[in-house]
XYZ file of C-alpha atoms in Angstrom:
489
model
C -12.134 -21.278 -36.381
C -12.082 -21.719 -40.151
C -9.135 -21.470 -42.524
C -9.276 -20.185 -46.099
C -6.900 -21.857 -48.549
C -4.838 -19.229 -50.325
C -4.170 -19.683 -54.038
C -0.504 -18.857 -53.295
C 0.053 -22.489 -52.238
C 0.020 -23.349 -55.969
C 2.820 -20.846 -56.733
C 5.559 -23.467 -56.681
C 4.060 -25.189 -59.750
C 5.163 -22.376 -62.094
C 8.531 -21.868 -60.416
C 11.666 -24.031 -60.469
C 11.126 -27.819 -60.561
C 13.288 -27.948 -57.422
C 10.202 -27.021 -55.391
C 8.357 -30.090 -56.674
C 11.348 -32.290 -55.833
C 11.426 -30.967 -52.280
C 7.688 -31.332 -51.743
C 7.983 -34.868 -53.121
C 10.408 -35.643 -50.284
C 7.978 -34.367 -47.643
C 4.869 -35.876 -49.267
C 6.006 -39.425 -48.574
C 7.007 -38.894 -44.924
C 3.573 -38.814 -43.254
C 4.260 -35.334 -41.786
C 7.740 -36.168 -40.494
C 10.075 -33.320 -39.528
C 13.209 -32.884 -41.668
C 16.180 -30.530 -41.516
C 17.647 -28.903 -44.652
C 20.563 -31.375 -44.452
C 18.219 -34.367 -44.370
C 16.231 -32.990 -47.304
C 19.465 -32.464 -49.266
C 20.524 -36.064 -48.598
C 17.171 -37.479 -49.716
C 17.268 -35.368 -52.869
C 20.727 -36.730 -53.656
C 19.422 -40.291 -53.252
C 16.688 -39.446 -55.768
C 19.275 -38.113 -58.265
C 18.755 -34.369 -57.667
C 22.035 -32.647 -56.833
C 21.327 -29.471 -54.818
C 23.523 -27.810 -52.217
C 22.169 -27.340 -48.713
C 22.110 -23.539 -48.970
C 19.821 -23.664 -52.001
C 17.612 -26.224 -50.283
C 17.322 -23.928 -47.243
C 16.191 -21.035 -49.471
C 13.629 -23.231 -51.200
C 12.314 -24.514 -47.845
C 11.854 -20.989 -46.517
C 9.994 -19.950 -49.680
C 7.676 -22.969 -49.447
C 7.045 -21.981 -45.843
C 6.070 -18.461 -46.963
C 3.630 -19.894 -49.512
C 2.083 -22.157 -46.882
C 3.173 -25.541 -48.265
C 5.568 -26.169 -45.357
C 5.795 -25.033 -41.770
C 8.518 -24.963 -39.118
C 8.203 -27.511 -36.347
C 7.248 -26.096 -32.946
C 8.804 -29.046 -31.121
C 12.502 -28.894 -30.232
C 12.631 -31.781 -27.760
C 15.417 -31.974 -25.175
C 18.445 -29.809 -26.014
C 21.701 -29.262 -24.102
C 23.101 -26.158 -25.763
C 21.858 -23.058 -27.559
C 23.400 -24.400 -30.785
C 21.382 -27.617 -30.437
C 18.256 -25.531 -29.844
C 18.612 -23.591 -33.092
C 19.594 -26.720 -35.020
C 16.579 -28.646 -33.723
C 14.348 -25.628 -34.299
C 15.316 -25.532 -37.976
C 13.063 -28.496 -38.853
C 10.321 -28.421 -41.477
C 7.211 -30.498 -42.078
C 4.542 -30.395 -44.735
C 1.193 -28.760 -43.983
C -2.141 -30.447 -44.596
C -2.870 -27.975 -47.389
C 0.591 -28.546 -48.840
C 0.021 -32.317 -48.849
C -3.339 -32.030 -50.614
C -2.030 -29.517 -53.165
C 0.981 -31.754 -53.915
C -1.229 -34.828 -54.408
C -3.595 -32.844 -56.644
C -0.835 -31.352 -58.816
C 1.084 -34.615 -59.219
C -2.126 -36.474 -60.029
C -3.053 -33.965 -62.737
C 0.442 -33.912 -64.263
C 0.620 -37.704 -64.264
C -2.767 -38.231 -65.927
C -3.211 -35.161 -68.140
C -2.450 -37.149 -71.324
C -4.044 -40.415 -70.192
C -7.319 -41.781 -71.510
C -9.138 -43.453 -68.622
C -11.418 -46.376 -69.304
C -15.031 -46.104 -68.168
C -15.977 -48.926 -65.817
C -19.687 -49.392 -66.423
C -19.657 -52.180 -63.850
C -20.045 -49.402 -61.284
C -23.587 -48.933 -62.578
C -24.348 -52.540 -61.643
C -23.030 -51.796 -58.146
C -25.152 -48.649 -58.001
C -28.288 -50.529 -59.068
C -27.665 -53.294 -56.519
C -27.157 -50.703 -53.767
C -30.373 -48.885 -54.712
C -32.298 -52.172 -54.693
C -30.938 -52.947 -51.234
C -31.884 -49.476 -49.998
C -35.371 -49.790 -51.490
C -35.901 -53.013 -49.539
C -35.227 -51.184 -46.255
C -37.974 -49.356 -44.404
C -36.649 -45.795 -44.189
C -38.794 -45.071 -41.118
C -37.802 -48.088 -39.007
C -34.451 -49.416 -40.291
C -31.444 -49.032 -37.948
C -29.612 -45.730 -38.671
C -26.261 -47.484 -38.996
C -27.548 -49.907 -41.615
C -29.306 -47.049 -43.438
C -26.097 -44.987 -43.489
C -24.115 -47.951 -44.846
C -26.697 -48.434 -47.612
C -26.437 -44.735 -48.557
C -22.640 -44.952 -48.748
C -22.942 -48.053 -50.954
C -25.109 -45.990 -53.337
C -22.894 -42.936 -53.624
C -19.417 -44.492 -53.644
C -19.764 -46.135 -57.113
C -21.664 -43.114 -58.451
C -18.890 -40.668 -57.501
C -16.277 -42.863 -59.208
C -18.466 -43.434 -62.289
C -19.333 -39.746 -62.752
C -15.659 -38.746 -62.546
C -14.578 -41.396 -65.075
C -17.282 -40.779 -67.667
C -17.021 -36.986 -67.439
C -13.266 -37.098 -68.043
C -13.633 -39.595 -70.894
C -16.226 -37.582 -72.801
C -14.296 -34.363 -72.143
C -11.325 -36.009 -73.869
C -13.550 -36.961 -76.820
C -14.729 -33.353 -77.182
C -11.094 -32.188 -77.254
C -10.058 -34.776 -79.839
C -12.655 -33.652 -82.342
C -10.574 -30.548 -83.199
C -7.279 -32.401 -83.669
C -5.462 -31.821 -86.966
C -2.044 -33.215 -86.009
C -2.752 -36.960 -86.046
C -0.071 -39.339 -87.280
C -0.573 -42.858 -88.678
C -0.758 -44.555 -85.271
C -3.338 -42.108 -83.956
C -5.299 -42.448 -87.186
C -5.432 -46.225 -86.729
C -6.495 -45.766 -83.089
C -9.401 -43.516 -84.004
C -10.580 -45.575 -86.958
C -10.308 -49.053 -85.418
C -10.779 -48.570 -81.671
C -12.298 -45.335 -80.493
C -15.431 -45.057 -82.628
C -16.452 -48.670 -81.991
C -15.592 -48.406 -78.298
C -17.726 -45.302 -77.817
C -20.651 -46.945 -79.595
C -20.477 -50.027 -77.381
C -20.191 -47.927 -74.219
C -23.158 -45.754 -75.161
C -25.332 -48.780 -75.814
C -24.373 -50.440 -72.505
C -24.798 -47.161 -70.637
C -28.271 -46.652 -72.082
C -29.400 -50.142 -71.013
C -27.956 -49.810 -67.500
C -29.376 -46.330 -66.849
C -33.063 -47.317 -67.213
C -33.463 -49.511 -64.089
C -31.437 -47.010 -62.052
C -33.803 -44.214 -63.075
C -36.783 -46.353 -62.027
C -35.271 -47.094 -58.608
C -34.448 -43.413 -57.996
C -38.006 -42.441 -58.892
C -39.282 -45.080 -56.459
C -37.045 -43.774 -53.651
C -37.766 -40.079 -54.251
C -40.693 -39.824 -51.733
C -38.550 -41.162 -48.845
C -35.272 -39.355 -49.595
C -35.890 -36.742 -46.891
C -36.500 -39.498 -44.320
C -33.372 -41.371 -45.419
C -31.224 -38.242 -45.139
C -32.630 -37.410 -41.703
C -32.253 -40.908 -40.206
C -28.973 -41.847 -41.894
C -27.054 -38.901 -40.380
C -23.854 -40.584 -39.273
C -20.127 -39.995 -38.915
C -18.030 -37.060 -37.701
C -20.097 -34.362 -39.426
C -23.297 -35.484 -37.694
C -21.606 -35.606 -34.288
C -20.089 -32.136 -34.717
C -23.501 -30.752 -35.725
C -25.176 -32.471 -32.748
C -22.582 -30.943 -30.410
C -23.295 -27.455 -31.766
C -19.683 -26.787 -32.825
C -20.389 -24.243 -35.530
C -16.740 -23.148 -35.699
C -15.562 -26.567 -36.934
C -16.147 -27.388 -40.581
C -16.332 -31.063 -41.502
C -16.840 -32.264 -45.048
C -20.024 -34.326 -45.222
C -20.077 -37.629 -47.056
C -22.034 -37.795 -50.340
C -25.693 -38.605 -49.695
C -25.898 -36.682 -46.420
C -28.081 -33.949 -47.969
C -31.190 -33.890 -50.133
C -29.225 -31.906 -52.746
C -26.871 -34.896 -53.183
C -29.846 -37.124 -54.050
C -31.191 -34.503 -56.450
C -27.820 -34.421 -58.192
C -27.789 -38.238 -58.375
C -31.280 -38.260 -59.870
C -30.303 -35.619 -62.449
C -27.803 -38.116 -63.892
C -30.420 -40.749 -64.731
C -33.949 -39.287 -64.457
C -35.268 -36.943 -67.156
C -37.856 -34.275 -66.405
C -39.976 -32.061 -68.606
C -37.668 -29.805 -70.572
C -34.516 -31.214 -68.940
C -32.903 -34.443 -70.174
C -30.778 -36.489 -67.813
C -27.018 -36.015 -67.795
C -26.566 -39.502 -69.235
C -28.737 -38.531 -72.225
C -26.800 -35.280 -72.603
C -23.494 -37.154 -72.580
C -24.824 -39.592 -75.195
C -25.857 -36.730 -77.462
C -22.555 -34.887 -77.041
C -20.578 -38.083 -77.614
C -22.472 -38.866 -80.825
C -21.798 -35.330 -82.096
C -18.117 -35.630 -81.183
C -17.769 -39.033 -82.860
C -19.469 -37.641 -85.971
C -16.889 -34.842 -86.081
C -14.089 -37.368 -85.497
C -15.364 -39.419 -88.417
C -15.299 -36.338 -90.625
C -11.720 -35.684 -89.543
C -10.819 -39.297 -90.347
C -12.258 -38.843 -93.820
C -10.178 -35.704 -94.209
C -7.029 -37.506 -93.038
C -7.621 -40.345 -95.503
C -7.437 -37.796 -98.337
C -4.241 -36.064 -97.191
C -2.673 -34.084 -99.992
C -5.778 -32.798 -101.768
C -6.148 -29.050 -101.703
C -9.661 -28.929 -100.305
C -9.272 -31.269 -97.321
C -5.688 -31.017 -96.039
C -4.074 -28.321 -93.897
C -0.740 -29.091 -95.579
C -1.444 -26.636 -98.390
C -2.365 -23.934 -95.871
C 0.868 -24.418 -93.941
C 2.951 -24.379 -97.123
C 1.263 -21.156 -98.158
C 1.969 -19.598 -94.774
C 5.596 -20.736 -94.998
C 5.822 -18.988 -98.361
C 4.591 -15.764 -96.777
C 7.343 -16.022 -94.168
C 10.021 -16.776 -96.802
C 9.281 -13.635 -98.833
C 8.338 -11.218 -96.044
C 10.764 -8.588 -94.669
C 11.652 -8.776 -90.983
C 8.930 -6.394 -89.666
C 6.287 -8.127 -91.784
C 7.457 -11.565 -90.587
C 6.934 -10.469 -86.976
C 3.402 -9.366 -87.825
C 2.723 -12.724 -89.541
C 3.976 -14.666 -86.513
C 1.785 -12.608 -84.204
C -1.302 -13.043 -86.390
C -0.836 -16.768 -87.188
C 0.519 -18.161 -83.918
C 0.163 -15.388 -81.335
C 3.991 -15.216 -81.143
C 4.847 -11.641 -80.339
C 8.325 -10.150 -80.236
C 10.582 -12.001 -77.777
C 13.254 -9.257 -77.508
C 13.049 -7.092 -74.401
C 15.473 -4.573 -72.917
C 17.507 -5.925 -70.037
C 16.539 -9.582 -70.507
C 19.247 -12.175 -69.850
C 20.783 -14.143 -72.701
C 19.006 -17.240 -73.901
C 21.595 -20.027 -74.354
C 25.113 -20.750 -75.570
C 24.292 -19.662 -79.131
C 22.901 -16.329 -77.859
C 24.989 -15.502 -74.760
C 24.047 -11.831 -74.436
C 20.691 -10.064 -74.151
C 19.125 -7.875 -76.812
C 20.181 -4.594 -75.190
C 23.929 -5.177 -75.864
C 25.279 -3.143 -78.771
C 26.427 -5.105 -81.810
C 29.784 -3.320 -81.450
C 30.404 -5.028 -78.076
C 28.542 -8.264 -78.708
C 30.396 -11.405 -79.828
C 30.276 -12.576 -83.421
C 26.951 -14.154 -84.325
C 26.728 -17.711 -85.629
C 25.495 -17.614 -89.219
C 24.095 -20.784 -90.861
C 26.131 -22.177 -93.757
C 23.264 -21.736 -96.228
C 22.853 -18.073 -95.364
C 26.610 -17.386 -95.254
C 27.513 -19.089 -98.540
C 24.386 -18.655 -100.677
C 22.646 -15.687 -99.089
C 19.317 -17.450 -98.472
C 17.732 -20.113 -96.276
C 15.962 -22.038 -99.026
C 15.860 -25.777 -98.362
C 17.709 -27.933 -100.860
C 17.030 -31.502 -101.908
C 13.922 -33.400 -102.871
C 10.596 -32.671 -101.259
C 8.933 -35.481 -99.344
C 6.282 -37.491 -101.132
C 2.655 -37.121 -100.227
C 1.740 -40.138 -98.128
C -0.386 -42.758 -99.863
C -3.532 -43.629 -97.912
C -4.720 -46.338 -100.295
C -4.173 -49.131 -97.792
C -6.093 -47.302 -95.034
C -8.946 -46.584 -97.467
C -9.156 -50.292 -98.396
C -9.122 -51.177 -94.721
C -12.052 -48.851 -93.971
C -14.024 -50.176 -96.961
C -13.405 -53.745 -95.786
C -14.577 -52.856 -92.290
C -17.698 -51.246 -93.725
C -18.443 -54.347 -95.819
C -17.958 -56.572 -92.759
C -20.352 -54.415 -90.722
C -22.966 -54.575 -93.470
C -22.504 -58.364 -93.703
C -23.087 -58.779 -89.964
C -26.151 -56.522 -90.100
C -27.604 -58.579 -92.963
C -27.012 -61.791 -90.994
C -28.733 -60.278 -87.955
C -31.762 -59.268 -90.049
C -31.936 -62.758 -91.568
C -31.904 -64.283 -88.081
C -34.631 -61.869 -86.960
C -36.864 -62.798 -89.895
C -36.325 -66.526 -89.278
C -37.118 -66.328 -85.546
C -40.016 -63.917 -86.164
C -41.592 -66.288 -88.660
C -41.603 -69.003 -85.967
C -43.370 -66.736 -83.473
C -40.251 -65.773 -81.473
C -39.904 -69.177 -79.810
C -36.120 -69.354 -80.309
C -33.622 -67.067 -78.653
C -32.369 -64.000 -80.475
C -28.678 -63.121 -80.538
C -27.601 -59.685 -79.437
C -27.147 -58.292 -83.019
C -30.597 -59.608 -84.006
C -32.090 -58.063 -80.854
C -30.631 -54.687 -81.841
C -32.236 -55.005 -85.275
C -35.581 -55.874 -83.636
C -35.346 -52.874 -81.322
C -34.551 -50.657 -84.289
C -37.629 -51.638 -86.335
C -39.891 -51.995 -83.279
C -39.123 -48.423 -82.181
C -40.121 -47.096 -85.604
C -43.292 -49.191 -85.696
C -44.399 -48.018 -82.238
C -43.734 -44.428 -83.316
C -45.941 -45.016 -86.353
C -48.624 -46.486 -84.065
C -48.893 -43.266 -82.114
C -51.319 -42.661 -79.235
C -54.601 -43.280 -81.115
C -54.053 -45.660 -84.063
C -54.936 -49.343 -83.836
C -51.802 -50.519 -85.669
C -48.493 -49.254 -86.915
C -45.929 -50.640 -89.334
C -42.538 -49.812 -90.773
C -40.402 -51.208 -93.578
C -36.675 -50.847 -92.988
C -33.776 -52.577 -94.794
C -35.998 -55.354 -96.121
C -37.760 -56.020 -92.800
C -41.423 -55.207 -92.216
C -42.494 -54.806 -88.594
C -46.147 -54.366 -87.588
C -47.631 -53.805 -84.120
C -51.365 -53.988 -83.320
C -53.175 -52.995 -80.154
C -54.501 -56.098 -78.378
C -55.152 -55.409 -74.679
C -54.101 -58.267 -72.440
C -51.673 -59.643 -75.007
C -48.014 -60.112 -74.092
C -45.387 -60.795 -76.724
C -42.181 -62.246 -75.216
C -38.934 -62.355 -77.186
C -36.275 -64.541 -75.469
C -32.647 -63.454 -75.718
C -29.387 -64.533 -74.127
C -29.528 -61.471 -71.838
C -33.132 -62.004 -70.752
C -36.575 -61.624 -72.285
C -37.992 -58.592 -74.116
C -41.715 -58.312 -73.290
C -44.120 -56.154 -75.282
C -47.305 -55.556 -73.253
C -50.666 -54.917 -74.926
C -49.319 -55.223 -78.473
C -49.206 -58.033 -81.022
C -45.880 -58.086 -82.895
C -45.305 -59.327 -86.445
C -41.943 -59.361 -88.230
C -41.741 -60.536 -91.851
C -39.800 -59.868 -95.037
C -40.751 -56.666 -96.806
C -42.896 -57.251 -99.901
């Protein structure tokens, strides 16, 4: 027997917050049974003052939606009154528990920016190496299943983190409401952080792609022999009416999805490469927005002028025209409807009450005494961004200084035949010029060279030659090519 989750279990989210309070009481009870009186008492302890009658109505409505259910156990009772009192006990359903956890998790983290733990990629690589050392045809099924779980557990967490992080970046690129603190965050933290993460992600993804390619021929054998857990036992028993969620890695499709994250195919880049491209585009747009924010007040780059112009339209427009402007600019259509209840203390009656019977309206002093709503006093000064501009120029000069030092180190070590270790910045400079030189070499030429930022890099085909460049993170080996790095003439 299978059960379909009805979307109505989410109905409480858009209703009164009292429903969330009540479900919060049940969510921490591990499916305990509570009466309306007990729920009312726990709500009072949490600072929510509701009478028992209201709580009973809310409990019954949650039961209709499927978030709660009435207990079928009444225990030992001595009177009919005790029977009905014991029968009036509620407990949360499994669906209600999962929906509550999902909703509260989303509401708690909707504005958070989650860090991306790239250490999970190291765990994933180690798990793949361990799995590759096992013989898929003869290894014990239990050990094989444990190795598969060790592969997919860090991948599931990593994919969720990085997808949410880059989704947040794509949303930030259209922000026009940044204040000074957010401006400083974007300019000093975010752009540099994304660059560092992309570089680390690119380095970590390569060995994982190689291991997945190596394991691809035996994936079907691994899936078949690693069948373990409740899902496998239910399938072996032939219980087709019971649905059990399989663990990640229990199907060939799970491995194909894992490979699509790191392994590129003809015409289809990996998801990691796609995320890198999208992130670079988003950061480029963010940088353009930062440039716009640093010039706040100029007519061509600031939205301030546009908003002031729109405010002028509202100030001089008659009432019907103002409604049309609000609908066109903000999607705010008329809020007056026949029969609607009053809004608040300043508007105690609804729009259908005649002005003859309605109480006297509260008129602002400016409108009552001067006949207009024009703001008096001095206008605020346009904020000076000189200090931020100097800060960005100083950061740019510091970056250029570090790059020049890295190139000088590269030329010094290259002149000595790459016997000394390269620092990480110098290694990045070497990779940058080496990539261009290899591209110039092409598939048929005997040598290729490139001159970039005062550095000349040349590669020549010499079969059997290995050029090793030691670094603090390991050694970069260039097979079959002779490498020369020297100052540009």
